[in-house]
Amino acid sequence: MNDRNSDGSTGAAADGPGPASGAGHGPGPAVGNGGLPDLNQLRTFLAVYRAGAFTAGARVLGVSQPTVTAQIRALEGRLGRELFERGPRGAAPTPFADDLATRIMGPLDALGAAAGAAAGPPGEEGPAEPVHLAGPAEFLAHSVLPTLAPLVERGVRLRVSFGLTDGLLDELRAGRHDLVVSTARPRGRSLAWLPLSDEEFVLVGAPVWAERLGDRIAAEGPAALHGVPLVAYAEDLPILRRYWRHVFGRRLTAVPAVTAPDLRAVRAAVTGGAGVSVLPRYLCAAELASGALVPLHLPEDPPINTGFLVHRPGPPAHPHVALVRDHLVRHERDAPRGGGAGPAAGQ
């Protein structure tokens, strides 16, 4: 039996030299001065490659980050090649790492599946790794979770988190989530994305406000709303400001009468007559149909926002991530277009 080294690997000592020049070439991984790659080191490499960060890879493996760092450095010494470019937002794989991952991914996954089947009773499998999904609370609760019910019946496990786009994307880079529904397209190359859905914003109020305002907004523009209570997601009126800028060509400067960090609460307050607001059509379609809410203005060019489904580049951490991703994109693509059904919070 081989002794376990300080970096958590087994076999020959892992404290090999850094990346060396003159690495070998051929059909298999290039070998530097440290001998053949260790299986544990390859598993660690693949975990970091899939997670996009050393910290996230350590979390997947259930080990410390220093252990992961030591194993990656040892593997780089053995192969004589740099595998990742370390940055503040994760670990970007080098072209050599992309090639290595392509060649070892299938065999290592098959080995892991065989080992997992051998470890349990015949004919029984352990629970699948959960998919960590995050995004705006309103959209996930209204549109995403009901959509994923068939996948749960097939054994998919979900861990759902709510939040605002910027923070969730940072957490995605760090490996805390597998998929994030984003209200904006990510910048740079550290994350990959797919367009998910479009949404239309509507200026709405209860019938009492529709009666008071009549056709004044069409005739007077935003001046007709002077003194009308505004109900908003946050103190800085994020969605209302966008509507004012896009539709009226004006900057909105006002103090909201009511704020609530959940658009479902905003909808409830407006339905109760507390004031007017701007909501995504998908979230108030039922109230508009029943007359509980009334569109106060119908511009020819309403504001439209595109939501994105964001993930880390490279192969998913496990097959259910791809299953959820593809299911959501396909469902939104095939859904009837009735004013959009995308994420709105935090705009």
Coordinates of C-alpha atoms in Angstrom, one line a residue:
M1 CA 0.0 0.0 0.0
N2 CA 1.4 3.4 -0.9
D3 CA 1.9 6.1 1.7
R4 CA -0.3 9.2 1.6
N5 CA 1.7 12.4 0.8
S6 CA 1.2 15.7 2.4
D7 CA -0.9 16.9 -0.6
G8 CA -3.4 14.1 -0.1
S9 CA -2.1 12.0 -3.1
T10 CA -0.7 8.5 -2.9
G11 CA 2.4 6.9 -4.5
A12 CA 5.5 8.8 -5.3
A13 CA 6.2 12.2 -3.6
A14 CA 4.1 14.9 -5.1
D15 CA 6.5 17.8 -4.5
G16 CA 7.8 17.8 -8.0
P17 CA 9.3 20.8 -9.7
G18 CA 7.2 23.5 -11.4
P19 CA 6.2 23.4 -15.0
A20 CA 9.2 22.4 -17.0
S21 CA 10.2 23.0 -20.6
G22 CA 10.7 20.2 -23.1
A23 CA 7.6 18.3 -22.0
G24 CA 7.0 15.1 -23.8
H25 CA 4.5 14.8 -26.6
G26 CA 2.3 11.9 -27.9
P27 CA -1.2 10.5 -27.6
G28 CA -1.2 10.6 -23.8
P29 CA -0.7 13.4 -21.3
A30 CA 2.8 15.1 -21.6
V31 CA 5.1 14.0 -18.8
G32 CA 7.6 16.2 -17.1
N33 CA 10.2 15.3 -14.5
G34 CA 7.7 13.9 -11.9
G35 CA 6.7 10.6 -13.5
L36 CA 3.2 9.4 -14.5
P37 CA 0.2 11.4 -13.3
D38 CA -1.4 10.3 -10.1
L39 CA -5.1 9.2 -10.2
N40 CA -6.1 11.4 -7.3
Q41 CA -4.4 14.4 -8.9
L42 CA -6.3 13.9 -12.1
R43 CA -9.5 13.7 -10.2
T44 CA -8.6 17.0 -8.4
F45 CA -7.7 18.6 -11.7
L46 CA -11.1 17.5 -13.2
A47 CA -13.0 18.9 -10.2
V48 CA -11.3 22.3 -10.5
Y49 CA -11.7 22.3 -14.3
R50 CA -15.5 21.7 -14.0
A51 CA -16.0 24.0 -11.0
G52 CA -14.0 26.9 -12.5
A53 CA -12.2 27.7 -9.2
F54 CA -9.9 26.0 -6.7
T55 CA -12.2 26.8 -3.8
A56 CA -15.2 25.3 -5.6
G57 CA -13.2 22.2 -6.6
A58 CA -12.2 21.7 -3.0
R59 CA -15.9 22.0 -1.9
V60 CA -16.9 19.3 -4.5
L61 CA -14.2 17.0 -3.3
G62 CA -14.7 17.6 0.4
V63 CA -11.1 18.6 1.0
S64 CA -9.3 21.9 1.9
Q65 CA -8.2 24.4 -0.7
P66 CA -4.5 24.1 0.2
T67 CA -4.8 20.3 -0.5
V68 CA -6.3 21.1 -4.0
T69 CA -3.6 23.7 -4.7
A70 CA -0.9 21.3 -3.7
Q71 CA -2.3 18.5 -5.9
I72 CA -2.6 20.8 -8.9
R73 CA 0.9 22.1 -8.5
A74 CA 2.2 18.5 -8.2
L75 CA 0.3 17.5 -11.3
E76 CA 1.7 20.5 -13.2
G77 CA 5.2 19.4 -12.1
R78 CA 4.6 15.9 -13.3
L79 CA 3.2 17.0 -16.7
G80 CA 5.6 19.9 -17.2
R81 CA 2.7 22.1 -18.2
E82 CA 0.7 24.9 -16.6
L83 CA -2.9 23.9 -16.2
F84 CA -4.7 27.0 -14.9
E85 CA -4.2 30.7 -15.0
R86 CA -5.2 31.9 -11.5
G87 CA -7.2 35.1 -11.3
P88 CA -9.4 36.9 -8.8
R89 CA -12.5 35.3 -10.2
G90 CA -11.4 31.7 -10.5
A91 CA -9.1 29.5 -12.4
A92 CA -9.1 29.7 -16.2
P93 CA -7.9 26.5 -17.9
T94 CA -5.0 26.6 -20.4
P95 CA -5.4 25.1 -23.8
F96 CA -3.4 22.1 -22.6
A97 CA -5.9 21.7 -19.7
D98 CA -8.8 21.7 -22.1
D99 CA -7.1 18.9 -24.1
L100 CA -6.3 17.0 -20.9
A101 CA -9.9 17.3 -19.6
T102 CA -11.3 16.1 -22.9
R103 CA -9.1 12.9 -22.8
I104 CA -9.6 11.9 -19.1
M105 CA -13.2 13.0 -18.5
G106 CA -14.9 9.9 -19.9
P107 CA -12.6 7.3 -18.3
L108 CA -12.6 9.0 -14.9
D109 CA -16.4 9.5 -14.9
A110 CA -16.8 5.8 -15.9
L111 CA -14.4 4.7 -13.2
G112 CA -16.3 6.9 -10.6
A113 CA -19.7 5.4 -11.6
A114 CA -18.3 1.9 -11.4
A115 CA -16.8 2.5 -8.0
G116 CA -20.1 4.1 -6.8
A117 CA -22.1 1.1 -8.0
A118 CA -19.6 -1.3 -6.3
A119 CA -19.8 0.5 -3.0
G120 CA -23.6 0.2 -2.6
P121 CA -26.0 -2.8 -2.5
P122 CA -26.6 -4.4 -5.8
G123 CA -29.3 -2.6 -7.8
E124 CA -29.3 0.4 -5.5
E125 CA -27.9 3.8 -6.3
G126 CA -27.2 6.7 -3.9
P127 CA -29.0 10.0 -4.3
A128 CA -28.0 12.2 -7.2
E129 CA -25.8 15.2 -6.7
P130 CA -28.2 18.2 -6.3
V131 CA -28.3 21.0 -8.8
H132 CA -27.7 24.4 -7.2
L133 CA -30.0 27.0 -9.0
A134 CA -30.2 30.7 -8.1
G135 CA -32.0 33.8 -9.4
P136 CA -34.7 36.3 -8.7
A137 CA -37.2 34.9 -6.2
E138 CA -40.3 36.0 -8.1
F139 CA -39.3 34.4 -11.4
L140 CA -38.0 31.2 -9.9
A141 CA -41.1 30.7 -7.8
H142 CA -43.5 31.7 -10.6
S143 CA -42.0 30.2 -13.7
V144 CA -39.0 28.0 -13.0
L145 CA -39.9 25.7 -10.1
P146 CA -43.2 24.5 -11.6
T147 CA -41.4 23.9 -14.9
L148 CA -38.9 21.6 -13.2
A149 CA -41.4 19.4 -11.5
P150 CA -41.1 16.6 -14.2
L151 CA -37.4 16.5 -13.7
V152 CA -37.8 16.1 -9.9
E153 CA -40.0 13.0 -10.6
R154 CA -37.0 11.7 -12.6
G155 CA -34.7 12.0 -9.7
V156 CA -33.2 15.5 -10.1
R157 CA -32.5 17.1 -6.7
L158 CA -32.6 20.9 -6.5
R159 CA -31.2 23.4 -4.1
V160 CA -32.6 26.9 -4.8
S161 CA -31.3 30.3 -3.7
F162 CA -32.6 33.8 -4.3
G163 CA -30.7 37.0 -4.7
L164 CA -29.7 39.9 -7.0
T165 CA -27.8 39.4 -10.2
D166 CA -24.4 40.8 -9.3
G167 CA -24.0 38.9 -6.1
L168 CA -25.3 35.7 -7.6
L169 CA -22.9 35.8 -10.5
D170 CA -19.9 36.3 -8.1
E171 CA -21.1 33.3 -6.2
L172 CA -21.4 31.3 -9.4
R173 CA -17.8 32.1 -10.2
A174 CA -16.8 30.9 -6.8
G175 CA -18.7 27.6 -7.2
R176 CA -21.6 28.1 -4.9
H177 CA -24.2 27.7 -7.7
D178 CA -24.4 25.6 -10.9
L179 CA -26.9 27.7 -12.8
V180 CA -28.0 31.4 -12.3
V181 CA -30.9 33.1 -13.9
S182 CA -29.5 36.6 -14.5
T183 CA -31.3 39.9 -15.3
A184 CA -28.3 41.0 -17.4
R185 CA -25.8 39.4 -19.7
P186 CA -22.5 38.7 -17.9
R187 CA -19.4 40.5 -19.2
G188 CA -16.1 38.8 -20.0
R189 CA -15.3 35.2 -20.6
S190 CA -15.4 33.8 -17.0
L191 CA -19.0 32.8 -17.4
A192 CA -21.1 31.2 -20.2
W193 CA -24.7 32.2 -20.9
L194 CA -27.8 31.3 -22.9
P195 CA -30.6 33.7 -23.6
L196 CA -33.6 32.5 -21.6
S197 CA -36.6 34.7 -22.0
D198 CA -37.9 38.2 -22.7
E199 CA -40.3 40.2 -20.5
E200 CA -42.4 43.3 -21.0
F201 CA -42.8 45.9 -18.3
V202 CA -46.3 47.4 -17.7
L203 CA -47.3 50.5 -15.8
V204 CA -50.2 49.3 -13.6
G205 CA -52.6 50.4 -10.9
A206 CA -55.8 49.3 -9.2
P207 CA -59.1 50.4 -10.9
V208 CA -59.4 53.3 -8.5
W209 CA -56.2 54.8 -9.9
A210 CA -57.2 54.1 -13.4
E211 CA -60.4 56.0 -12.8
R212 CA -58.6 59.0 -11.3
L213 CA -56.0 59.2 -14.0
G214 CA -58.2 58.5 -17.0
D215 CA -56.3 59.3 -20.2
R216 CA -54.1 61.9 -18.6
I217 CA -50.9 59.9 -19.0
A218 CA -51.3 59.6 -22.7
A219 CA -52.0 63.4 -22.9
E220 CA -49.6 64.8 -20.3
G221 CA -46.9 62.1 -20.0
P222 CA -45.3 61.6 -16.6
A223 CA -46.6 64.9 -15.3
A224 CA -50.0 63.2 -14.9
L225 CA -48.4 61.0 -12.2
H226 CA -47.1 63.9 -10.1
G227 CA -48.2 63.2 -6.5
V228 CA -49.4 59.7 -7.2
P229 CA -47.9 57.2 -4.7
L230 CA -45.2 54.9 -6.2
V231 CA -44.7 51.4 -5.1
A232 CA -41.2 50.0 -5.8
Y233 CA -38.9 47.1 -5.4
A234 CA -36.2 49.4 -3.7
E235 CA -35.7 52.9 -2.6
D236 CA -33.9 53.9 -5.9
L237 CA -37.0 52.8 -7.9
P238 CA -35.0 50.5 -10.3
I239 CA -37.8 49.2 -12.6
L240 CA -39.7 52.5 -12.5
R241 CA -36.6 54.4 -13.4
R242 CA -36.1 52.2 -16.5
Y243 CA -39.7 52.7 -17.6
W244 CA -39.5 56.5 -17.2
R245 CA -36.3 56.6 -19.2
H246 CA -37.5 54.3 -22.0
V247 CA -41.1 55.4 -22.4
F248 CA -41.1 59.0 -21.3
G249 CA -37.5 59.9 -22.1
R250 CA -37.3 61.5 -18.6
R251 CA -35.3 60.8 -15.5
L252 CA -37.5 59.8 -12.6
T253 CA -36.7 61.6 -9.3
A254 CA -39.2 60.6 -6.6
V255 CA -39.4 59.1 -3.2
P256 CA -41.5 55.9 -3.2
A257 CA -44.5 55.6 -0.9
V258 CA -43.9 51.8 -0.4
T259 CA -40.9 49.6 -1.0
A260 CA -40.8 45.8 -0.8
P261 CA -37.8 43.7 -2.0
D262 CA -40.1 41.2 -3.7
L263 CA -42.2 42.0 -6.8
R264 CA -45.0 39.7 -5.5
A265 CA -45.3 42.0 -2.5
V266 CA -45.3 45.1 -4.9
R267 CA -48.0 43.5 -6.9
A268 CA -50.1 42.9 -3.8
A269 CA -49.7 46.5 -2.6
V270 CA -50.7 47.9 -6.0
T271 CA -53.6 45.5 -6.2
G272 CA -54.8 46.8 -2.9
G273 CA -54.7 50.4 -4.1
A274 CA -51.6 51.6 -2.4
G275 CA -50.3 53.3 -5.6
V276 CA -49.0 52.6 -9.0
S277 CA -45.9 50.6 -10.1
V278 CA -44.2 48.9 -13.1
L279 CA -44.3 45.1 -13.1
P280 CA -43.3 42.4 -15.6
R281 CA -46.4 41.3 -17.5
Y282 CA -45.9 37.6 -16.6
L283 CA -46.2 38.4 -12.9
C284 CA -49.4 40.3 -13.2
A285 CA -51.1 38.6 -16.2
A286 CA -53.8 37.1 -14.0
E287 CA -54.6 40.4 -12.3
L288 CA -54.8 42.2 -15.6
A289 CA -57.1 39.5 -17.0
S290 CA -59.4 39.7 -14.0
G291 CA -59.4 43.5 -13.8
A292 CA -57.8 43.6 -10.4
L293 CA -55.0 45.6 -12.0
V294 CA -55.4 48.0 -15.0
P295 CA -52.6 49.0 -17.5
L296 CA -52.4 52.7 -17.0
H297 CA -50.4 53.4 -20.2
L298 CA -49.9 51.3 -23.4
P299 CA -46.9 52.7 -25.2
E300 CA -46.1 51.5 -28.8
D301 CA -42.6 50.5 -27.6
P302 CA -42.8 49.1 -24.1
P303 CA -39.5 48.3 -22.2
I304 CA -38.3 44.7 -22.9
N305 CA -35.7 42.9 -20.8
T306 CA -33.9 39.7 -21.7
G307 CA -33.1 37.2 -19.0
F308 CA -30.1 34.8 -19.3
L309 CA -29.3 31.4 -17.9
V310 CA -25.6 31.5 -16.8
H311 CA -23.2 28.8 -16.0
R312 CA -19.4 28.3 -15.7
P313 CA -17.6 27.4 -18.9
G314 CA -16.7 23.8 -19.7
P315 CA -18.6 20.6 -19.0
P316 CA -21.2 20.6 -16.2
A317 CA -20.2 19.3 -12.8
H318 CA -22.6 16.4 -13.2
P319 CA -25.2 15.3 -15.8
H320 CA -28.3 16.8 -14.0
V321 CA -26.9 20.3 -14.4
A322 CA -27.1 20.0 -18.2
L323 CA -30.5 18.3 -17.9
V324 CA -31.9 21.3 -15.9
R325 CA -30.2 23.8 -18.2
D326 CA -31.5 22.3 -21.4
H327 CA -35.0 21.7 -20.0
L328 CA -35.3 25.4 -19.0
V329 CA -34.1 26.7 -22.3
R330 CA -36.3 24.4 -24.3
H331 CA -39.4 25.2 -22.2
E332 CA -38.9 29.0 -22.6
R333 CA -38.2 28.6 -26.3
D334 CA -41.4 26.6 -26.8
A335 CA -43.6 28.7 -24.4
P336 CA -46.3 30.9 -26.0
R337 CA -45.2 34.5 -26.2
G338 CA -47.6 36.5 -24.2
G339 CA -45.6 39.5 -23.2
G340 CA -42.6 37.6 -21.9
A341 CA -41.9 35.6 -18.8
G342 CA -38.4 36.6 -17.7
P343 CA -36.7 37.7 -14.5
A344 CA -37.3 41.4 -13.5
A345 CA -36.1 42.0 -10.0
G346 CA -33.3 44.5 -9.5
Q347 CA -33.6 46.2 -12.9

